[in-house]
XYZ file of C-alpha atoms in Angstrom:
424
model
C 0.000 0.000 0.000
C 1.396 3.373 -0.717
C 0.643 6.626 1.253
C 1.204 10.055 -0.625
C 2.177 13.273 1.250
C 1.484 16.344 -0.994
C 1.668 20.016 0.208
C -1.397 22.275 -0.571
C -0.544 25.870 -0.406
C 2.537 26.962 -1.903
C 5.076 24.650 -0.364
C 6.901 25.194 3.020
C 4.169 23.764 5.137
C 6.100 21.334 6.772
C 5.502 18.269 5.036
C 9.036 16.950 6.213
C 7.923 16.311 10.007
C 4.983 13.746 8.795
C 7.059 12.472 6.438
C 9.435 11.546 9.278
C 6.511 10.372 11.311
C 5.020 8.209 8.356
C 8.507 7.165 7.562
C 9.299 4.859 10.514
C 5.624 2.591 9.544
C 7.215 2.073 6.353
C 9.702 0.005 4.389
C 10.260 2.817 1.055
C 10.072 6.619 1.124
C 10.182 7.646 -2.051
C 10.485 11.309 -3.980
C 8.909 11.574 -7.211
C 9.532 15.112 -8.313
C 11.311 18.173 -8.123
C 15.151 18.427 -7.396
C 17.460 20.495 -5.487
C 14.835 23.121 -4.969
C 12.835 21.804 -2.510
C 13.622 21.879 1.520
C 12.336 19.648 4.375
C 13.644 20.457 7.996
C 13.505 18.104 10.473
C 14.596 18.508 14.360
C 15.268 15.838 16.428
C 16.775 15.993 20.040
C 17.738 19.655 19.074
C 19.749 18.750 16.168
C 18.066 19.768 12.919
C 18.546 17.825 9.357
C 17.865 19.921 5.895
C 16.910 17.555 3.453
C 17.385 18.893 -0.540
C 17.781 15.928 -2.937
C 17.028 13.137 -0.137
C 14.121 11.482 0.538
C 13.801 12.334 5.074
C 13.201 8.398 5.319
C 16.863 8.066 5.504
C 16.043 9.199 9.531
C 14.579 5.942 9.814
C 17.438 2.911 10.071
C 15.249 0.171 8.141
C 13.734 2.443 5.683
C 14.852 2.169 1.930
C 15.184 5.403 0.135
C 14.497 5.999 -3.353
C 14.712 8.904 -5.781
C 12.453 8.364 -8.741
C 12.610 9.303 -12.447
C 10.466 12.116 -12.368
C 13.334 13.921 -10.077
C 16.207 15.815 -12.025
C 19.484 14.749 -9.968
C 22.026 17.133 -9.181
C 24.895 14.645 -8.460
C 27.317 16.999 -6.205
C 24.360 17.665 -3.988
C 23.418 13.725 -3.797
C 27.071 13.427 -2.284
C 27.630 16.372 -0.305
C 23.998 16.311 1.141
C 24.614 12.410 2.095
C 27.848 13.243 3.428
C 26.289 15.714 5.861
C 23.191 13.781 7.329
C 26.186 10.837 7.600
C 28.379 13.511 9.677
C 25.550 13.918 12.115
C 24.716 10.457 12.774
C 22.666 8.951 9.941
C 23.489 4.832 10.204
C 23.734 2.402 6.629
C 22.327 5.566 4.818
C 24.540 4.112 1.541
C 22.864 0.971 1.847
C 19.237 2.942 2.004
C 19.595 4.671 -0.763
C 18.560 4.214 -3.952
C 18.215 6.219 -7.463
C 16.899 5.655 -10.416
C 19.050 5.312 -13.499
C 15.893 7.420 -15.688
C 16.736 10.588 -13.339
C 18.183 13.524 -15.974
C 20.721 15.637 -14.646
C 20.301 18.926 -13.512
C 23.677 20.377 -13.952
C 25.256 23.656 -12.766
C 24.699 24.649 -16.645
C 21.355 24.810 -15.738
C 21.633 27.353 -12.958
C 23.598 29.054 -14.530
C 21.118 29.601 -17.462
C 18.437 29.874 -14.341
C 20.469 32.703 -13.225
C 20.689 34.606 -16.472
C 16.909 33.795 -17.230
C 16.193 35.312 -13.966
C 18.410 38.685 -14.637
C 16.984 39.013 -18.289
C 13.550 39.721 -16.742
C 14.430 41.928 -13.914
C 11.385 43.042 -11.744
C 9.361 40.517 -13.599
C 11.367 37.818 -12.432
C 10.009 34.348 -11.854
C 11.405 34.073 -8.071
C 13.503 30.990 -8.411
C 16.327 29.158 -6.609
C 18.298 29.672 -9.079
C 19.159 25.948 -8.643
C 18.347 25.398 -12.525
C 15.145 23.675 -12.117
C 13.680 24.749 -14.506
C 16.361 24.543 -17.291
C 17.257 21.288 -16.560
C 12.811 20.383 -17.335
C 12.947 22.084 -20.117
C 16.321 20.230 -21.176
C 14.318 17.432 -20.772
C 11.400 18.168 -22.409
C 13.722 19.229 -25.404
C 15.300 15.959 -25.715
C 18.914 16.982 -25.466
C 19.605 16.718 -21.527
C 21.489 13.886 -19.593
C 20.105 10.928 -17.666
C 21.959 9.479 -14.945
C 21.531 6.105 -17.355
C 24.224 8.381 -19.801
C 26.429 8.983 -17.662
C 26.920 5.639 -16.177
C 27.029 3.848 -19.812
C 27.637 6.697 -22.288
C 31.241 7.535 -22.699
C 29.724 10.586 -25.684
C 27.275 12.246 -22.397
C 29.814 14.935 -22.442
C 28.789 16.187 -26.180
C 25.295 16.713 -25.041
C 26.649 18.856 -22.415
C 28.893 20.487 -24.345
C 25.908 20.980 -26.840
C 23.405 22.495 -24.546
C 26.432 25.041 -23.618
C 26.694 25.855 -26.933
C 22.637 27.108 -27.351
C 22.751 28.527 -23.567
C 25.452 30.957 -25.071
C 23.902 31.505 -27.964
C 20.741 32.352 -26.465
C 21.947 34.890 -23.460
C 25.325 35.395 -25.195
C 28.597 35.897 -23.109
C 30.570 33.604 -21.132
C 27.377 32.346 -18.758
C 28.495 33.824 -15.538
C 31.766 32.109 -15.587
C 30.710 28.411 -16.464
C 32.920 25.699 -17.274
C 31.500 23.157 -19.271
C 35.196 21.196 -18.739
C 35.004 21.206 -15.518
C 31.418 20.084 -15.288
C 31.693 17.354 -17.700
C 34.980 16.296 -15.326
C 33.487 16.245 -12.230
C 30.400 13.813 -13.573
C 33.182 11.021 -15.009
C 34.396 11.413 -11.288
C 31.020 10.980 -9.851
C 30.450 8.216 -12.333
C 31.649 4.985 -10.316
C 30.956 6.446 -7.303
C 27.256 6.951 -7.971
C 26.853 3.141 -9.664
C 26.275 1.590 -6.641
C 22.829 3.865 -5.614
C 21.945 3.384 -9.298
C 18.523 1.239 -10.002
C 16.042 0.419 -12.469
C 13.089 1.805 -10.598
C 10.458 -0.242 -12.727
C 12.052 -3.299 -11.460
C 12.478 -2.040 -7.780
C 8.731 -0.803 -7.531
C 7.218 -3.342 -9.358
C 9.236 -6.248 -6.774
C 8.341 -4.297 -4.053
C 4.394 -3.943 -4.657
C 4.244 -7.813 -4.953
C 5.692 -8.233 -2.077
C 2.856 -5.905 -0.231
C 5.596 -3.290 1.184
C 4.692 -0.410 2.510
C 5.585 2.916 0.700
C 5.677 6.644 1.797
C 5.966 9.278 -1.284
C 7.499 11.816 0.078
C 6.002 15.046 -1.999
C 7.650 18.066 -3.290
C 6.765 21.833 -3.572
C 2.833 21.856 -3.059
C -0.128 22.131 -5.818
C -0.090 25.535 -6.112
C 3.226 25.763 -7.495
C 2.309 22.952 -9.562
C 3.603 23.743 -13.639
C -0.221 23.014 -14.628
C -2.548 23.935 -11.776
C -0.528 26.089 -10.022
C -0.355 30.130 -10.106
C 1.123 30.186 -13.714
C 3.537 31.810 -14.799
C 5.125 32.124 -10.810
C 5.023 27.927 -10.377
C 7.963 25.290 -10.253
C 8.712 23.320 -13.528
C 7.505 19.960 -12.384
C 4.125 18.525 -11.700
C 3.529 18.346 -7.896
C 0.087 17.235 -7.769
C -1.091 13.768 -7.647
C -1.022 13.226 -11.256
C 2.941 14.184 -11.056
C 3.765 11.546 -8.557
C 2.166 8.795 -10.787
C 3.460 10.233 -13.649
C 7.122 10.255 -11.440
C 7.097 7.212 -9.979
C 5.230 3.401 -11.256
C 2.867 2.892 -8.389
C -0.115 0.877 -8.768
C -2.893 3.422 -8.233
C -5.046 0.697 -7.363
C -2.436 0.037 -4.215
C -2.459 3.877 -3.173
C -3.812 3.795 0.448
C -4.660 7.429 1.374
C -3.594 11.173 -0.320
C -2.030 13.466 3.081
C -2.434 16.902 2.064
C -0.098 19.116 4.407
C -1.196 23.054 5.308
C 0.039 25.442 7.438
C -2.280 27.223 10.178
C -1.551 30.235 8.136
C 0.000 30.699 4.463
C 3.360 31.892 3.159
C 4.670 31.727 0.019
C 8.469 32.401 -1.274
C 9.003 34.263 -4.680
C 7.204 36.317 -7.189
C 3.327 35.400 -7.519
C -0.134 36.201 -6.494
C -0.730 36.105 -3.097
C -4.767 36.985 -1.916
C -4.181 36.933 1.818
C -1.107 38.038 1.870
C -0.030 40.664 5.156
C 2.328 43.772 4.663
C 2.384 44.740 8.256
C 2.382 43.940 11.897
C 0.704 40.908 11.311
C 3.490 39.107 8.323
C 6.527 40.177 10.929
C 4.767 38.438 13.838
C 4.145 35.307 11.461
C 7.706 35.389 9.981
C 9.569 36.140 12.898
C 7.973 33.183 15.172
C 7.291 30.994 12.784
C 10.944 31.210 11.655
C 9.686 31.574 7.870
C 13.105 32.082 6.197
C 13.313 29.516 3.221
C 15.504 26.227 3.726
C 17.048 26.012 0.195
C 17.197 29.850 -0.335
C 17.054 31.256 3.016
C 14.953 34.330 1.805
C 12.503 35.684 4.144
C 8.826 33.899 2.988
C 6.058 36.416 2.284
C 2.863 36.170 4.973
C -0.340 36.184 5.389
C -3.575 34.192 6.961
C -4.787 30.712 5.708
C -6.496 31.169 2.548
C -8.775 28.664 2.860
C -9.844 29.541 -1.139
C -6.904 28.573 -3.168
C -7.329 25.004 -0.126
C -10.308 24.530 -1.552
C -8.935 24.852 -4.804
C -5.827 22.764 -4.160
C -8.265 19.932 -2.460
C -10.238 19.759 -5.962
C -7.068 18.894 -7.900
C -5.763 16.185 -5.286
C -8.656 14.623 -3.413
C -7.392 14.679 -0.095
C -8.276 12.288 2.232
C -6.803 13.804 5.575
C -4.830 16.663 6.259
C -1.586 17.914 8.265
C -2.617 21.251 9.936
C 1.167 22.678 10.984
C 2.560 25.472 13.070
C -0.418 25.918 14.821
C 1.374 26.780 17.911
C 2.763 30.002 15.847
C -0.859 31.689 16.185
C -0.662 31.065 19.756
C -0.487 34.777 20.593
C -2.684 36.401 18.198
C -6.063 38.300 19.820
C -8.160 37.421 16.461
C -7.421 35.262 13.874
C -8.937 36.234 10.207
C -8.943 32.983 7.745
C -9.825 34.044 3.850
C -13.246 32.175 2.666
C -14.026 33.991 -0.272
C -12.952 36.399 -3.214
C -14.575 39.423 -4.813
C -13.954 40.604 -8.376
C -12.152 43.961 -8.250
C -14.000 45.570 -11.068
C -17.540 43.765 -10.280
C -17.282 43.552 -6.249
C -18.980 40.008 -6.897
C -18.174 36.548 -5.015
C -15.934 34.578 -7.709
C -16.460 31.091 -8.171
C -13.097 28.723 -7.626
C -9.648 30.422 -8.254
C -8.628 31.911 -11.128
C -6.074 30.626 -13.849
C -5.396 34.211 -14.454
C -2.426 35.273 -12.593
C -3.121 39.343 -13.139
C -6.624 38.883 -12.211
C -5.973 36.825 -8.546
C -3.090 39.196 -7.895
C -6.506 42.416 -7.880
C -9.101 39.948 -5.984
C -10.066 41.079 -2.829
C -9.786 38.383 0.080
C -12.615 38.094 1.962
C -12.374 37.311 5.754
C -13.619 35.494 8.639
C -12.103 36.546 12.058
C -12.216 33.356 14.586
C -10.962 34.059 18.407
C -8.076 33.229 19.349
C -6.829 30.817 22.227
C -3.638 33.449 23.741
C -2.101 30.338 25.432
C 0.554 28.387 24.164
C -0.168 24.745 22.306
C 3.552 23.718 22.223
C 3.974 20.192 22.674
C 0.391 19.120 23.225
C -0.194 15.748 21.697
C -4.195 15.425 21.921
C -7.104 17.070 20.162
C -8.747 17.345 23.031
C -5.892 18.787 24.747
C -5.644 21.791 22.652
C -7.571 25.386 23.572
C -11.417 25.728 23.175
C -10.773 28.445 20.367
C -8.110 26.010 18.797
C -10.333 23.134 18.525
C -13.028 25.703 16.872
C -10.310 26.729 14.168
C -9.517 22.608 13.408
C -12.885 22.626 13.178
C -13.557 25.467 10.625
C -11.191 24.627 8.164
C -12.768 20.807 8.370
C -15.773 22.164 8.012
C -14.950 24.699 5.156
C -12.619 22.259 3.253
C -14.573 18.557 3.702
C -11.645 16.956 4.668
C -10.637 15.860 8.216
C -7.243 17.541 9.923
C -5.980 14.177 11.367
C -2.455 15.444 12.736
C -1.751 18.952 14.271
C 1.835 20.154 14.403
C 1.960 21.950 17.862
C 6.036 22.510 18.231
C 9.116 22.641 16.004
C 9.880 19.029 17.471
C 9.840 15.486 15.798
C 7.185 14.590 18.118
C 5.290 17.654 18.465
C 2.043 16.538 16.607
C -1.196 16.240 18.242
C -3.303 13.133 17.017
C -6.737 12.613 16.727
């Protein structure tokens, strides 16, 4: 049976903790999509682990690991990210790790492109990591990219590199910031025997591992509304990370997929460029940024914020089918008089109630959010591991969103902790 963990706002919501919690009732955690880009923090007796390109089931000593096909591997950050997790205790995670051999590349070519993309359009900028996400898609896409399959078997994977150099410069012209396609193409044929032994065909792995009834955890990345399809288009990542991505990035039997986790915070932040309804430009995004600590993992830039927008939830719940949610960070509105939550938008030229959310990014970047204000509980929640447990006013916010969204909140993060999650 395989349980799938996707966020629904705009990613940072914490998925990482329930991963972690999910991961220790199961035998694979798998990612499916995205690369480099994505961040999951995880604290554990006070020491905290930043996962980029690994799956967080590597926390877990009898948990297999597996990157899937639909992720674009950066191979320096495989190593140096494995070598750190190993530095802080991590046991056997070489023997727990797996990736597939259908994973293209994402090579420092690619940020490098990302970088000059990024300048070309000044203030209308994307917001990116600059990691070369998006490049190395779009590589893909193209047909002219690198899998990890090339590199391991194809002594000639160095021409396609050297031939995507080639159209990078003659698209943004110059010298590409200072890259070294020699140097690249160098440091893969020293990654390549070194990387052989995580190398798998994932078909083969999956498709052994679903006969044999084991349990797997897909671990997802980025959240539905940065999704390249259903997301807030043009200001999305360049990967699908909805349900339909993680069976179009990994081979599970969808007739063997247990339960869809969607993962929101109490509130909503977002990182980048990008319409943002409920979004806060006062006293109320400082409180939310500086206690909820909302400084990005991979980028470290300070998230925008604003209340829950229980709209573009809605929304989000409609493309994935959830069927139970991770309410996070709830202790971070522990010391907030009112709480306002966003049920509805109005057309700025009509002043009616729209229907859904809108594809258009100009129009949802003029809708006016309208609010509910809920009391709130002014006592702390930290480390409270029972529904019942929690505040009067705290239940009654649970309770709303349930309500609003059809779906039922099943864990509450109350605490930066592992085990800071209240149950019900």
């Amino acid at each position: 049976m395989a349980t799938i963990v996707l966020g629904v706002q705009w990613g940072d919501e914490g998925k990482g903790k329930l991963c972690d919690v999910l991961s220790s009732e199961v035998q694979i955690c798998a990612r499916a999509t995205g690369g480099r880009n994505c961040g999951h923090t995880i604290v554990i007796e006070g020491t905290s682990y930043d996962f980029h390109m690994l799956p967080s089931g590597l926390l877990h000593p009898s948990t297999t690991n597996l990157i899937g096909p639909g992720v674009v591997l950066h191979v320096p950050t495989f190593f140096s990210e494995l070598a750190t997790i190993e530095a802080k205790g991590v046991q056997n995670a070489r023997q727990r790790l797996k990736v597939s051999t259908r994973c293209a590349l994402n090579l420092d070519l690619h940020a490098a492109a990302d970088r000059l993309r990024e300048g070309q359009l000044g203030t209308k900028n994307i917001g990116t990591t600059g990691k070369g996400i998006g490049p190395a898609y779009s590589s893909k896409a193209e047909r002219s990219t690198v899998l990890l399959a090339d590199l391991l078997d194809d002594d000639e994977f160095g021409d396609r590199i050297r031939a995507m150099e080639k159209d990078y410069k003659l698209r943004y012209g110059g010298d590409l910031g200072g890259y070294d396609v020699e140097a690249e193409i160098k440091e893969l044929q020293n990654f390549r025997e070194k990387i052989r032994p995580f190398s798998v065909d994932d078909i083969e792995f999956l498709a052994e591992a679903q006969e044999q009834g084991k349990k797997i955890l897909v671990e997802g990345a980025q959240s539905a509304l940065l999704d390249v399809t259903y997301g807030t288009w043009p200001f999305v990542t360049s990967s699908s990370t909805t349900f339909g991505g993680v069976m179009a990035g990994l081979t599970l039997d969808y007739r063997k997929v247990d339960s869809v986790i969607g993962v929101l915070k109490a509130y909503t932040s977002r990182v980048g460029s990008g319409p943002f309804p409920t979004e806060d430009f006062g006293e109320v995004a400082t409180k939310l940024q500086e206690i909820g600590r909302e400084f990005g993992v991979t980028t470290g830039r300070r998230r925008r914020c604003g209340w829950l927008d229980l709209v573009s939830c809605k929304y989000s719940h409609n493309v994935n089918h959830y069927d139970a949610l991770n309410l996070t960070k709830l202790d971070i509105l522990d010391t907030f008089q009112e709480i306002k939550v966003g049920v509805a938008y109005k057309h700025p030229d009509t002043g009616e109630v729209i229907k859904g959310f809108p594809a258009s990014a100009k129009l949802l970047s003029r809708v006016e959010a309208v609010y509910k204000t809920l009391k709130g509980w002014n006592t702390t929640t930290t480390g409270i591991k029972k529904f019942s447990d929690l505040p009067r006013e705290a239940q009654d916010y649970v309770t709303f969103i349930e309500d609003f969204l059809g779906v039922k909140v099943k864990w509450i993060g109350c605490g930066p902790n592992r085990d800071d999650i209240a149950t019900r």
